[in-house]
């Protein structure tokens, strides 16, 4: 018998691997070295041959790959609950944009740290984020230990981060350089949407993404209002317009993709464009119901996201999974639509595809040790017949007992290992006073 050494040996009651054959293991072991999985299999096989520096006892737990939130605006946690129950365009232009004009790098960083705490605590190990002064979101992700694909939001009007289009593109370049050496954070080019950007900005965004060889993210076809505006301004609906500007490709991740015709689903599928579905945001902002089964049937790679905390109003991916399945079932009046395994795939493997992070999304030898564990002793997870059913229909983020990224435990049993949460809480309370003032002034303006 050959003895091997590893950093960590996990002993778990259940492991939902999400590997190519979707293996579910009982009484299983995972050996982790240098942040990656060295072996995964039955505890009986692994325990005698792997000598670890530490053993993590998860024998009352279900282990699965960390969930991947493929579309969010992390710093918007600062504005959670500030303005609700409004139409999307009014909400965005009259309430959110005015406050955002007053944001500082410190506030963006603080909001992102709060988001990282919430995501870590509720089982998300990687997220894809678009915001202004995004470098400070990347900084927060590095501090919190989460993986992130980040991008400065690009508008055709000035933002607090840049005065002109050239400055905006310079910022994208410098962010790429800044995070090139990071083992947790990388970048993308992120034009906001077709309704906040000029044709030139869209075309140049794709040119820059190709030049830097990084992905491109955009909000696309979120509402019927967006479609009408696009027809008025460009004579085309958002998806054909994006195609004409050269925006649809394997490099592209489109958030929302709600208002789609059959031909547009075809366009997205043929171009290799990936889609992030955001059911709770779509419900809360009454944007509509994305055609998830049709997109799936067309072969569009699908992931799941919460969108920002103002339009959700949490970053809990367990809640998002449940909403995704339930919304499609009631919409189609067919309880067989979008089954649990498909939803879990979107939140794990689909997310890895959307973020271009192939080392994440499933647990297998050679993959990153990005995993989470749920406490199975909690009443709402008992009894256990089918782990996949529990993960989508019964579990909540609050059931997460451990979150690990790259073999490093970031959260366990109520405690964050990297972030001083009590101190952060105080800073958030102070920041909220400032935000409230800006909001009241914005309403009077
Ligand atoms: Zn969004």
Coordinates of C-alpha atoms and ligand atoms in Angstrom, one line a residue:
X1 CA 0.0 0.0 0.0
X2 CA 1.5 3.4 -1.0
X3 CA 1.1 6.1 1.5
X4 CA 0.4 9.6 0.2
X5 CA 0.5 12.9 2.1
X6 CA -2.1 15.7 1.8
X7 CA -3.0 18.9 3.5
X8 CA -6.6 18.1 4.4
X9 CA -8.6 14.9 4.5
X10 CA -12.4 15.5 4.6
X11 CA -14.7 12.7 5.9
X12 CA -18.2 13.4 4.7
X13 CA -21.6 11.6 5.2
X14 CA -22.5 12.5 1.6
X15 CA -20.7 14.0 -1.3
X16 CA -22.7 15.3 -4.3
X17 CA -19.8 15.5 -6.8
X18 CA -21.6 17.1 -9.8
X19 CA -18.9 15.3 -11.8
X20 CA -19.6 14.1 -15.4
X21 CA -21.6 11.1 -14.3
X22 CA -23.2 13.1 -11.4
X23 CA -21.9 10.6 -8.8
X24 CA -23.3 10.8 -5.3
X25 CA -21.0 9.2 -2.7
X26 CA -22.0 8.0 0.8
X27 CA -19.4 7.9 3.6
X28 CA -16.9 9.5 1.4
X29 CA -13.4 11.1 1.6
X30 CA -11.8 14.0 -0.2
X31 CA -8.0 14.5 0.0
X32 CA -6.9 18.1 -0.7
X33 CA -3.3 19.3 -1.4
X34 CA -2.2 22.8 -2.4
X35 CA -5.8 23.9 -2.9
X36 CA -6.7 21.1 -5.3
X37 CA -8.5 17.7 -4.9
X38 CA -5.9 14.9 -4.9
X39 CA -8.4 12.1 -4.5
X40 CA -12.1 11.6 -4.0
X41 CA -13.9 8.3 -3.2
X42 CA -15.1 6.0 -0.4
X43 CA -13.7 6.7 3.1
X44 CA -12.8 3.1 3.3
X45 CA -10.5 3.4 0.3
X46 CA -9.0 6.8 1.2
X47 CA -8.5 6.7 4.9
X48 CA -5.7 4.1 5.0
X49 CA -3.6 5.6 2.2
X50 CA -3.9 9.4 2.8
X51 CA -2.0 11.0 5.6
X52 CA -3.2 14.5 6.2
X53 CA -2.0 17.5 8.2
X54 CA -5.6 18.0 9.3
X55 CA -8.9 16.0 9.2
X56 CA -12.2 17.8 8.6
X57 CA -15.0 15.8 10.2
X58 CA -18.1 16.3 8.1
X59 CA -19.8 13.0 9.0
X60 CA -23.1 14.7 9.8
X61 CA -22.9 16.8 6.6
X62 CA -23.6 16.8 2.9
X63 CA -20.7 18.2 0.8
X64 CA -21.1 19.7 -2.6
X65 CA -19.2 22.0 -5.0
X66 CA -19.4 25.7 -3.9
X67 CA -22.3 27.5 -5.6
X68 CA -21.5 30.0 -8.3
X69 CA -23.4 33.3 -8.5
X70 CA -23.0 34.2 -12.2
X71 CA -24.5 37.7 -12.0
X72 CA -24.4 40.2 -9.2
X73 CA -23.5 43.7 -8.2
X74 CA -22.0 43.0 -4.8
X75 CA -21.7 46.5 -3.5
X76 CA -25.4 47.0 -3.9
X77 CA -25.8 45.3 -0.5
X78 CA -25.4 48.8 0.8
X79 CA -28.7 49.8 -0.8
X80 CA -30.6 46.7 0.1
X81 CA -34.2 47.6 0.9
X82 CA -33.7 51.3 0.1
X83 CA -36.3 51.4 -2.7
X84 CA -38.6 48.5 -3.5
X85 CA -41.8 47.8 -5.4
X86 CA -41.0 50.2 -8.3
X87 CA -40.9 49.6 -12.1
X88 CA -37.3 48.7 -13.3
X89 CA -36.6 51.8 -15.3
X90 CA -38.0 54.2 -12.6
X91 CA -36.2 52.2 -9.9
X92 CA -32.9 52.4 -11.8
X93 CA -32.9 55.9 -13.1
X94 CA -34.7 57.8 -10.3
X95 CA -33.5 55.9 -7.2
X96 CA -30.4 53.8 -7.8
X97 CA -28.4 55.8 -10.3
X98 CA -28.5 59.1 -8.2
X99 CA -27.2 57.3 -5.1
X100 CA -24.5 55.5 -7.2
X101 CA -23.2 58.9 -8.4
X102 CA -22.2 59.6 -4.8
X103 CA -20.4 56.3 -4.1
X104 CA -16.7 56.3 -3.2
X105 CA -14.1 53.6 -3.5
X106 CA -14.4 53.0 0.3
X107 CA -18.2 52.4 0.0
X108 CA -17.9 50.1 -3.0
X109 CA -15.3 48.1 -1.1
X110 CA -17.4 48.0 2.1
X111 CA -20.6 46.9 0.3
X112 CA -18.6 44.2 -1.6
X113 CA -17.1 42.9 1.7
X114 CA -20.6 42.6 3.2
X115 CA -21.7 40.8 0.0
X116 CA -18.7 38.4 0.3
X117 CA -19.7 37.7 3.9
X118 CA -23.2 36.9 2.9
X119 CA -22.1 34.7 -0.1
X120 CA -19.5 32.9 2.0
X121 CA -22.1 32.2 4.7
X122 CA -24.7 31.0 2.3
X123 CA -22.4 28.6 0.3
X124 CA -21.3 30.7 -2.7
X125 CA -17.6 30.3 -3.5
X126 CA -17.4 32.3 -6.8
X127 CA -19.3 35.2 -8.3
X128 CA -19.4 37.3 -11.4
X129 CA -19.7 41.0 -10.7
X130 CA -20.3 44.2 -12.7
X131 CA -20.2 47.6 -10.9
X132 CA -18.5 51.0 -10.8
X133 CA -15.1 51.3 -9.2
X134 CA -15.0 47.5 -9.6
X135 CA -11.3 47.3 -8.7
X136 CA -12.5 47.7 -5.1
X137 CA -14.9 44.7 -5.4
X138 CA -11.9 42.7 -6.6
X139 CA -10.0 43.8 -3.6
X140 CA -12.8 42.7 -1.3
X141 CA -13.0 39.3 -3.0
X142 CA -9.3 38.8 -2.5
X143 CA -9.6 39.8 1.1
X144 CA -12.6 37.5 1.7
X145 CA -10.9 34.6 -0.2
X146 CA -13.7 34.2 -2.8
X147 CA -13.2 33.7 -6.5
X148 CA -14.6 36.4 -8.7
X149 CA -14.8 37.5 -12.3
X150 CA -15.1 41.2 -12.2
X151 CA -15.6 44.1 -14.6
X152 CA -16.0 47.9 -14.5
X153 CA -19.5 48.8 -15.7
X154 CA -19.2 50.7 -19.0
X155 CA -21.7 53.4 -19.9
X156 CA -21.7 56.0 -22.7
X157 CA -22.0 58.7 -20.0
X158 CA -19.5 59.5 -17.3
X159 CA -19.5 57.4 -14.1
X160 CA -17.8 58.3 -10.8
X161 CA -14.9 56.1 -12.1
X162 CA -14.3 57.7 -15.5
X163 CA -15.1 60.9 -17.5
X164 CA -14.9 59.5 -21.0
X165 CA -15.0 56.3 -23.0
X166 CA -11.2 56.3 -23.4
X167 CA -10.8 56.6 -19.7
X168 CA -13.2 53.7 -19.1
X169 CA -11.3 51.4 -21.5
X170 CA -8.0 52.4 -19.8
X171 CA -9.5 51.4 -16.5
X172 CA -10.4 48.0 -17.9
X173 CA -6.8 47.5 -19.1
X174 CA -5.3 48.6 -15.8
X175 CA -7.7 46.3 -13.9
X176 CA -6.7 43.4 -16.1
X177 CA -3.0 44.1 -15.2
X178 CA -3.8 44.6 -11.5
X179 CA -5.5 41.2 -11.2
X180 CA -3.4 39.2 -13.7
X181 CA -1.3 37.7 -10.9
X182 CA -4.3 37.0 -8.6
X183 CA -5.2 33.4 -7.8
X184 CA -8.8 34.4 -6.9
X185 CA -9.8 37.3 -9.1
X186 CA -9.9 37.9 -12.8
X187 CA -11.5 40.4 -15.1
X188 CA -13.9 40.8 -18.0
X189 CA -15.1 43.7 -20.2
X190 CA -18.6 44.7 -19.1
X191 CA -20.7 47.1 -21.1
X192 CA -23.9 47.7 -19.0
X193 CA -26.6 47.1 -21.6
X194 CA -27.7 48.1 -25.1
X195 CA -29.8 50.9 -23.6
X196 CA -27.0 52.7 -21.7
X197 CA -24.3 52.5 -24.4
X198 CA -23.5 53.8 -27.8
X199 CA -23.0 51.4 -30.8
X200 CA -19.4 52.5 -30.8
X201 CA -18.9 51.6 -27.2
X202 CA -20.4 48.1 -27.7
X203 CA -18.2 47.4 -30.7
X204 CA -15.0 48.7 -29.0
X205 CA -15.9 46.6 -25.9
X206 CA -15.8 43.4 -27.9
X207 CA -12.6 44.5 -29.7
X208 CA -11.0 45.0 -26.2
X209 CA -12.3 41.7 -24.9
X210 CA -10.7 40.0 -27.9
X211 CA -7.5 41.9 -27.6
X212 CA -7.1 41.1 -23.9
X213 CA -8.6 37.6 -24.4
X214 CA -11.1 38.0 -21.5
X215 CA -14.9 37.5 -21.5
X216 CA -17.5 40.1 -22.2
X217 CA -20.6 40.4 -19.9
X218 CA -23.7 42.4 -20.6
X219 CA -27.3 42.8 -19.4
X220 CA -29.4 41.7 -22.4
X221 CA -33.1 41.5 -23.2
X222 CA -34.2 42.0 -19.6
X223 CA -37.6 43.5 -20.2
X224 CA -40.1 44.3 -23.0
X225 CA -39.5 48.0 -22.3
X226 CA -35.8 47.4 -23.3
X227 CA -37.0 45.7 -26.5
X228 CA -39.3 48.6 -27.4
X229 CA -36.6 51.2 -26.7
X230 CA -34.1 49.2 -28.8
X231 CA -36.5 49.1 -31.7
X232 CA -37.1 52.9 -31.4
X233 CA -33.4 53.7 -31.2
X234 CA -31.8 51.1 -33.5
X235 CA -34.6 49.6 -35.4
X236 CA -33.8 46.2 -33.9
X237 CA -34.7 44.2 -30.8
X238 CA -31.8 43.8 -28.3
X239 CA -30.5 40.4 -29.4
X240 CA -30.3 41.1 -33.1
X241 CA -28.9 44.5 -32.4
X242 CA -26.2 43.0 -30.1
X243 CA -25.5 40.4 -32.9
X244 CA -25.1 43.3 -35.4
X245 CA -22.6 45.0 -33.1
X246 CA -20.6 41.8 -33.0
X247 CA -21.4 41.2 -29.3
X248 CA -22.6 37.6 -29.5
X249 CA -19.9 34.9 -29.2
X250 CA -18.5 32.2 -27.0
X251 CA -16.8 35.0 -25.1
X252 CA -20.1 36.5 -24.1
X253 CA -22.2 36.1 -21.0
X254 CA -25.7 37.7 -21.3
X255 CA -27.5 38.4 -18.0
X256 CA -31.3 38.0 -17.9
X257 CA -32.2 37.2 -21.5
X258 CA -35.9 37.3 -20.6
X259 CA -37.7 38.8 -23.6
X260 CA -36.6 36.4 -26.4
X261 CA -38.2 35.2 -29.6
X262 CA -37.5 31.7 -31.0
X263 CA -35.2 33.3 -33.6
X264 CA -33.3 35.1 -30.9
X265 CA -32.8 31.9 -28.8
X266 CA -31.4 30.4 -32.0
X267 CA -29.1 33.4 -32.5
X268 CA -27.8 33.1 -28.9
X269 CA -27.3 29.3 -29.3
X270 CA -25.6 29.4 -32.7
X271 CA -23.1 32.1 -31.5
X272 CA -22.2 30.1 -28.3
X273 CA -23.4 33.0 -26.1
X274 CA -23.9 31.9 -22.5
X275 CA -26.9 33.1 -20.4
X276 CA -27.2 33.8 -16.7
X277 CA -30.8 33.5 -15.5
X278 CA -31.9 35.6 -12.5
X279 CA -35.3 34.4 -11.5
X280 CA -35.8 36.3 -8.3
X281 CA -34.7 39.7 -9.7
X282 CA -36.9 39.1 -12.7
X283 CA -39.9 38.4 -10.4
X284 CA -39.2 41.3 -8.1
X285 CA -38.8 43.8 -10.9
X286 CA -41.6 42.1 -12.9
X287 CA -39.3 41.8 -15.8
X288 CA -40.9 38.6 -17.1
X289 CA -40.2 34.9 -17.1
X290 CA -37.1 33.7 -19.0
X291 CA -37.6 30.9 -21.4
X292 CA -35.3 28.5 -19.5
X293 CA -36.6 25.2 -21.0
X294 CA -36.4 26.6 -24.5
X295 CA -32.9 27.9 -24.0
X296 CA -31.8 24.6 -22.5
X297 CA -33.3 22.7 -25.4
X298 CA -31.4 25.0 -27.8
X299 CA -28.1 24.1 -26.1
X300 CA -27.4 27.6 -24.6
X301 CA -25.0 27.2 -21.5
X302 CA -27.1 28.4 -18.6
X303 CA -26.1 29.6 -15.2
X304 CA -27.9 31.2 -12.2
X305 CA -27.4 34.5 -10.5
X306 CA -29.0 36.6 -7.8
X307 CA -28.4 40.0 -9.5
X308 CA -27.8 42.8 -7.0
X309 CA -29.1 42.7 -3.4
X310 CA -31.5 45.6 -4.2
X311 CA -33.5 43.5 -6.7
X312 CA -33.7 40.2 -4.9
X313 CA -33.1 41.1 -1.9
X314 CA -30.5 38.5 -0.8
X315 CA -27.5 36.7 -2.3
X316 CA -28.6 33.2 -1.3
X317 CA -28.1 30.8 -4.2
X318 CA -30.2 28.1 -2.5
X319 CA -33.2 30.4 -2.6
X320 CA -32.4 31.2 -6.2
X321 CA -32.3 27.5 -7.2
X322 CA -35.7 26.9 -5.6
X323 CA -37.2 29.9 -7.3
X324 CA -35.8 28.9 -10.6
X325 CA -37.5 25.5 -10.5
X326 CA -40.8 26.7 -9.0
X327 CA -41.2 29.6 -11.4
X328 CA -40.9 27.5 -14.5
X329 CA -43.2 24.8 -13.1
X330 CA -46.0 27.3 -12.4
X331 CA -45.5 29.2 -15.6
X332 CA -45.8 26.1 -17.7
X333 CA -48.4 24.5 -15.4
X334 CA -46.2 21.4 -15.7
X335 CA -44.4 20.1 -12.5
X336 CA -41.9 18.1 -14.6
X337 CA -40.3 21.3 -16.1
X338 CA -36.8 22.2 -15.0
X339 CA -36.1 19.4 -12.6
X340 CA -33.8 19.7 -9.5
X341 CA -30.7 18.2 -11.2
X342 CA -30.9 20.7 -14.0
X343 CA -31.1 23.6 -11.6
X344 CA -28.2 22.3 -9.5
X345 CA -26.2 22.0 -12.7
X346 CA -26.9 25.7 -13.5
X347 CA -25.7 26.8 -10.0
X348 CA -22.5 24.8 -10.2
X349 CA -21.2 23.5 -13.6
X350 CA -23.1 26.2 -15.5
X351 CA -21.6 28.9 -13.3
X352 CA -18.1 27.6 -13.8
X353 CA -18.7 27.8 -17.6
X354 CA -20.2 31.3 -17.3
X355 CA -17.2 32.6 -15.2
X356 CA -14.6 30.7 -17.4
X357 CA -13.4 28.9 -14.3
X358 CA -13.1 25.3 -15.5
X359 CA -11.3 24.2 -12.3
X360 CA -14.6 24.9 -10.3
X361 CA -18.2 23.7 -10.5
X362 CA -17.7 20.0 -9.7
X363 CA -15.6 17.8 -7.4
X364 CA -13.1 15.4 -9.0
X365 CA -9.4 14.7 -8.9
X366 CA -7.5 17.7 -10.1
X367 CA -10.4 20.2 -9.5
X368 CA -10.0 23.1 -7.1
X369 CA -11.1 22.3 -3.5
X370 CA -14.0 24.8 -3.7
X371 CA -16.7 23.1 -1.6
X372 CA -19.4 23.7 0.9
X373 CA -21.1 21.5 3.6
X374 CA -24.6 21.5 4.8
X375 CA -25.6 20.3 8.3
X376 CA -27.9 17.4 7.8
X377 CA -29.0 17.4 11.5
X378 CA -31.1 20.5 10.9
X379 CA -34.8 19.7 11.0
X380 CA -35.6 21.0 7.5
X381 CA -33.1 18.5 5.9
X382 CA -34.4 15.4 7.6
X383 CA -35.0 12.7 6.6
X384 CA -32.6 12.2 3.7
X385 CA -33.8 10.2 0.7
X386 CA -32.5 12.3 -2.2
X387 CA -29.7 14.8 -1.8
X388 CA -30.4 16.6 -5.1
X389 CA -34.0 17.2 -4.0
X390 CA -32.9 18.6 -0.7
X391 CA -30.4 21.0 -2.3
X392 CA -32.9 22.6 -4.6
X393 CA -36.2 22.3 -2.7
X394 CA -35.4 22.2 1.1
X395 CA -32.0 23.7 1.8
X396 CA -31.4 27.3 2.6
X397 CA -28.1 29.3 2.8
X398 CA -28.5 29.3 6.6
X399 CA -27.9 25.5 6.5
X400 CA -24.3 25.9 5.3
X401 CA -21.9 24.9 8.0
X402 CA -18.6 25.2 6.1
X403 CA -17.3 27.0 3.1
X404 CA -13.9 26.3 1.5
X405 CA -12.2 27.9 -1.4
X406 CA -8.9 26.5 -2.8
X407 CA -8.7 24.1 0.2
X408 CA -8.9 27.1 2.7
X409 CA -11.8 27.2 5.2
X410 CA -13.3 30.7 4.9
X411 CA -16.3 30.0 7.1
X412 CA -17.2 27.4 9.7
X413 CA -20.1 27.1 12.2
X414 CA -20.9 30.8 12.3
X415 CA -17.4 32.1 12.1
X416 CA -15.5 33.8 9.3
X417 CA -11.8 33.0 9.3
X418 CA -10.6 36.0 7.3
X419 CA -13.1 38.8 7.9
X420 CA -13.6 40.6 11.2
X421 CA -17.4 40.6 10.9
X422 CA -18.3 42.5 14.1
X423 CA -16.0 45.4 13.0
X424 CA -17.5 45.3 9.4
X425 CA -21.0 45.5 10.9
X426 CA -20.1 48.8 12.6
X427 CA -18.7 50.3 9.4
X428 CA -21.9 49.2 7.5
X429 CA -24.1 51.0 10.0
X430 CA -22.1 54.2 9.5
X431 CA -22.2 53.8 5.7
X432 CA -26.0 53.3 5.7
X433 CA -26.4 56.8 7.4
X434 CA -24.5 58.4 4.5
X435 CA -26.5 56.4 1.8
X436 CA -29.8 57.4 3.4
X437 CA -28.8 61.1 3.3
X438 CA -27.9 60.8 -0.4
X439 CA -31.1 59.0 -1.1
X440 CA -33.3 61.7 0.6
X441 CA -31.4 64.5 -1.3
X442 CA -31.8 62.6 -4.6
X443 CA -35.6 62.4 -4.0
X444 CA -35.7 66.2 -3.4
X445 CA -33.6 67.0 -6.5
Ligands
LIG1 ZN1 -27.7 43.1 -13.1

